[in-house]
Coordinates of C-alpha atoms in Angstrom, one line a residue:
M1 CA -20.6 -13.5 -4.3
A2 CA -18.7 -16.3 -2.6
L3 CA -14.9 -15.5 -2.5
P4 CA -13.2 -18.3 -4.3
G5 CA -9.5 -18.3 -2.8
I6 CA -6.3 -19.0 -4.4
R7 CA -4.0 -21.5 -2.8
L8 CA -0.1 -21.6 -3.3
T9 CA 1.6 -24.7 -2.0
G10 CA 5.4 -24.7 -2.0
A11 CA 5.1 -22.6 -5.2
G12 CA 8.3 -21.3 -6.9
F13 CA 9.2 -19.9 -10.4
A14 CA 12.6 -19.6 -12.1
V15 CA 13.6 -18.4 -15.4
A16 CA 16.8 -19.5 -17.1
G17 CA 18.0 -21.1 -13.9
K18 CA 17.4 -17.6 -12.0
T19 CA 14.9 -18.0 -9.1
I20 CA 12.2 -15.3 -9.0
L21 CA 9.8 -16.7 -6.5
A22 CA 10.6 -19.3 -3.8
G23 CA 8.7 -21.5 -1.3
L24 CA 5.4 -19.5 -1.3
D25 CA 2.6 -21.0 1.0
L26 CA -0.2 -18.7 0.7
D27 CA -4.0 -19.2 1.1
L28 CA -5.5 -16.2 -0.1
T29 CA -9.3 -16.0 0.9
Q30 CA -9.9 -12.3 2.0
A31 CA -11.9 -9.8 0.1
R32 CA -9.0 -7.3 -0.3
I33 CA -5.5 -8.5 -0.4
G34 CA -2.5 -6.3 -1.3
I35 CA 0.9 -7.4 -2.4
V36 CA 3.8 -4.9 -1.8
G37 CA 7.5 -5.0 -2.6
R38 CA 10.3 -3.1 -4.4
N39 CA 10.7 -3.3 -8.2
G40 CA 12.2 -6.7 -8.8
S41 CA 10.8 -8.4 -5.7
G42 CA 8.6 -10.8 -7.8
K43 CA 5.2 -9.2 -7.6
T44 CA 4.1 -9.4 -11.1
S45 CA 5.7 -12.8 -11.4
L46 CA 3.4 -13.7 -8.5
L47 CA 0.5 -12.1 -10.3
R48 CA 1.2 -14.1 -13.5
L49 CA 1.6 -17.3 -11.5
M50 CA -1.8 -16.8 -9.8
A51 CA -3.5 -16.2 -13.1
G52 CA -2.1 -19.1 -14.9
L53 CA 0.0 -17.2 -17.5
V54 CA 3.1 -19.0 -16.2
T55 CA 3.7 -22.4 -14.8
P56 CA 5.3 -22.9 -11.4
S57 CA 8.9 -24.3 -11.5
T58 CA 8.1 -25.9 -8.3
G59 CA 5.1 -26.6 -5.9
A60 CA 1.5 -25.9 -7.0
V61 CA -1.0 -23.1 -7.7
R62 CA -4.8 -24.0 -7.3
I63 CA -8.0 -22.0 -7.8
A64 CA -11.2 -24.0 -6.6
G65 CA -9.0 -27.2 -6.9
L66 CA -8.0 -26.4 -10.6
D67 CA -4.5 -25.6 -11.9
P68 CA -4.8 -22.2 -13.6
A69 CA -1.9 -22.8 -16.0
K70 CA -3.7 -26.1 -17.3
D71 CA -7.3 -25.3 -17.1
R72 CA -7.2 -22.0 -18.8
R73 CA -10.7 -22.4 -20.2
A74 CA -12.0 -23.1 -16.6
M75 CA -10.4 -19.7 -15.4
V76 CA -12.9 -17.8 -17.5
G77 CA -15.4 -16.4 -14.9
R78 CA -12.8 -17.1 -12.2
I79 CA -9.9 -14.7 -12.6
G80 CA -9.8 -11.3 -14.3
I81 CA -6.4 -9.4 -14.9
L82 CA -5.9 -5.4 -15.1
F83 CA -2.4 -4.7 -16.2
Q84 CA -0.7 -1.6 -15.6
N85 CA -0.6 -0.4 -19.1
P86 CA -4.0 -0.8 -20.9
D87 CA -2.5 -0.7 -24.3
H88 CA -1.0 -4.2 -23.5
Q89 CA -4.6 -5.4 -23.1
I90 CA -6.9 -3.4 -25.7
L91 CA -7.1 -5.4 -29.0
F92 CA -9.9 -3.8 -30.9
P93 CA -10.3 -0.1 -32.7
T94 CA -13.6 0.9 -30.9
V95 CA -14.9 0.5 -27.2
G96 CA -17.9 -1.3 -28.3
E97 CA -16.0 -4.0 -30.1
E98 CA -13.5 -4.2 -27.1
L99 CA -16.3 -4.9 -24.8
A100 CA -18.2 -7.2 -27.0
F101 CA -15.1 -9.7 -27.7
G102 CA -15.0 -11.1 -24.1
L103 CA -18.7 -11.5 -24.1
T104 CA -18.6 -13.7 -27.4
Q105 CA -16.1 -15.8 -25.4
L106 CA -18.8 -16.5 -22.9
G107 CA -21.0 -17.7 -25.6
Q108 CA -23.0 -14.7 -26.7
S109 CA -23.8 -14.1 -30.3
A110 CA -22.1 -11.0 -31.9
L111 CA -25.5 -9.2 -31.6
E112 CA -26.0 -10.2 -28.1
A113 CA -22.6 -9.1 -27.1
R114 CA -22.7 -5.8 -28.9
A115 CA -26.2 -5.1 -27.0
S116 CA -24.6 -6.1 -23.8
A117 CA -21.6 -3.8 -24.4
R118 CA -24.0 -0.8 -25.3
A119 CA -25.9 -1.7 -22.0
S120 CA -22.7 -1.9 -19.8
L121 CA -21.6 1.5 -21.0
A122 CA -25.0 3.1 -20.6
A123 CA -25.1 1.7 -17.0
E124 CA -21.8 3.4 -16.4
G125 CA -22.9 6.8 -18.0
R126 CA -20.6 6.3 -21.0
A127 CA -23.1 5.4 -23.7
H128 CA -21.4 7.9 -25.8
W129 CA -18.3 5.8 -25.7
D130 CA -19.7 2.8 -27.9
H131 CA -18.3 3.9 -31.2
A132 CA -15.2 5.9 -29.9
A133 CA -11.8 5.0 -31.3
T134 CA -9.8 3.2 -28.3
H135 CA -6.9 5.3 -29.0
T136 CA -8.7 8.6 -28.6
L137 CA -9.3 7.8 -25.0
S138 CA -7.1 9.3 -22.1
Q139 CA -4.9 6.8 -20.0
G140 CA -7.6 6.7 -17.3
Q141 CA -10.3 6.2 -19.7
R142 CA -8.3 3.3 -21.5
Q143 CA -7.7 1.9 -18.0
Y144 CA -11.4 2.1 -17.1
L145 CA -12.4 0.5 -20.4
C146 CA -10.0 -2.5 -19.6
L147 CA -11.8 -2.8 -16.2
L148 CA -15.1 -2.8 -17.8
A149 CA -13.9 -5.4 -20.3
V150 CA -12.6 -7.5 -17.6
L151 CA -15.8 -7.2 -15.3
A152 CA -18.1 -8.2 -18.4
M153 CA -16.5 -11.8 -18.0
Q154 CA -17.9 -11.8 -14.5
P155 CA -14.6 -13.1 -12.7
A156 CA -14.7 -14.0 -9.0
T157 CA -11.4 -12.6 -8.3
L158 CA -9.8 -9.5 -10.0
L159 CA -5.9 -9.4 -10.0
L160 CA -4.5 -5.8 -10.4
D161 CA -1.1 -5.0 -11.4
E162 CA -0.2 -1.4 -10.4
P163 CA -3.6 -0.2 -11.3
F164 CA -2.9 3.4 -10.2
A165 CA 0.7 3.9 -11.2
A166 CA 0.0 5.8 -14.8
L167 CA -3.1 7.8 -13.7
D168 CA -3.6 11.2 -12.7
L169 CA -5.3 11.9 -9.4
P170 CA -8.8 12.4 -10.5
S171 CA -8.6 9.1 -12.6
Q172 CA -7.1 7.2 -9.6
A173 CA -10.1 8.6 -7.4
R174 CA -12.6 7.2 -10.2
L175 CA -10.9 3.7 -10.3
R176 CA -10.6 3.6 -6.5
R177 CA -14.4 4.3 -6.1
K178 CA -15.2 1.7 -8.7
L179 CA -13.0 -1.1 -7.5
A180 CA -14.3 -0.4 -3.7
A181 CA -17.8 -1.1 -4.7
L182 CA -17.0 -4.5 -6.4
P183 CA -18.2 -7.7 -4.9
Q184 CA -15.4 -9.6 -6.3
Q185 CA -12.3 -10.7 -4.5
V186 CA -9.5 -8.0 -5.4
I187 CA -5.8 -8.8 -5.1
T188 CA -3.7 -5.7 -5.9
I189 CA 0.1 -5.7 -6.5
S190 CA 2.0 -2.4 -6.0
H191 CA 5.1 -0.6 -4.6
D192 CA 3.0 2.2 -3.3
P193 CA 1.5 1.6 0.1
S194 CA -1.4 4.0 -0.2
A195 CA -2.5 1.7 -3.2
V196 CA -3.2 -1.3 -0.8
A197 CA -3.7 0.7 2.6
G198 CA -7.4 -0.2 2.8
C199 CA -7.0 -4.1 2.3
N200 CA -8.0 -6.7 4.6
R201 CA -4.5 -8.1 4.4
V202 CA -1.1 -7.2 3.0
I203 CA 1.8 -9.5 1.8
W204 CA 5.4 -8.0 1.6
L205 CA 7.6 -9.9 -0.9
E206 CA 11.4 -9.4 -0.9
A207 CA 13.7 -11.1 -3.2
G208 CA 10.8 -13.5 -4.2
R209 CA 9.9 -14.7 -0.7
V210 CA 7.3 -13.4 1.8
L211 CA 9.0 -11.1 4.3
L212 CA 5.9 -10.2 6.4
D213 CA 2.0 -11.0 6.0
G214 CA -0.8 -9.9 8.0
P215 CA -3.0 -6.9 8.5
A216 CA -2.5 -3.8 6.4
A217 CA -1.4 -1.3 9.0
P218 CA 1.5 -3.1 10.6
V219 CA 2.8 -4.7 7.4
L220 CA 2.6 -1.3 5.6
A221 CA 4.4 0.5 8.3
A222 CA 7.3 -1.9 8.5
F223 CA 7.4 -1.9 4.7
T224 CA 7.5 2.1 4.6
A225 CA 10.1 2.2 7.2
E226 CA 12.4 -0.1 5.5
M227 CA 11.9 1.5 2.1
A228 CA 12.9 4.9 3.8
R229 CA 15.8 3.2 5.3
I230 CA 17.0 1.9 2.0
G231 CA 16.4 5.3 0.4
E232 CA 18.8 6.9 2.7
A233 CA 21.4 4.4 2.2
D234 CA 22.0 5.1 -1.6
A235 CA 21.5 1.2 -1.9
D236 CA 21.6 1.6 -5.8
A237 CA 25.0 3.2 -6.0
D238 CA 27.1 0.0 -6.8
L239 CA 27.1 -1.6 -10.3
S240 CA 25.9 -5.1 -10.6
I241 CA 28.6 -7.6 -12.0

């Protein structure tokens, strides 16, 4: 699968006059890209910007020459998003219905979509999930269901928002194994260096700007050292005014 790449040119994002992201010039073409930063650094806003869920206040975002915020239908099959909380993503009462919904958006009939959903579950060794109520699944199982639903749309790029944060260790291992085998471009945002240690490239965001960008090892070493320094300084002791 050819990696499509996402290009940001002078991209910025502000809310109610407050700058969240500023001056981002990024050409994201590597197979595995990590984006790290502290809480509030703008990571999730960057993901939403790349996905076209928000419009840049300045500059531009382009995927295969298209504006993801304006060409939402064209993004089907190009961008898939896995949010941190699967409950923000699941819409239907049963697993089979959840998987089938996206397939109908691709043009399959209801019968075709249900058959495709059953085949997808069988291929994962989870055929018995088909009629299961989504609320009965564990956190890790719901996250895995969301991933299967996203992959059913066959996106060229996956955007992952803290995908391991709420999972126990076995669930993390299963999700990591699944993600590692995917042919898609995968862009992962996280505050945890271990979540992106295997990436080809890591971008460190600080206060909405790129502080460091390069191979994973040196960027994460610098990031980890700085986070340790900040932690030792009790930097959150002062109240904001």
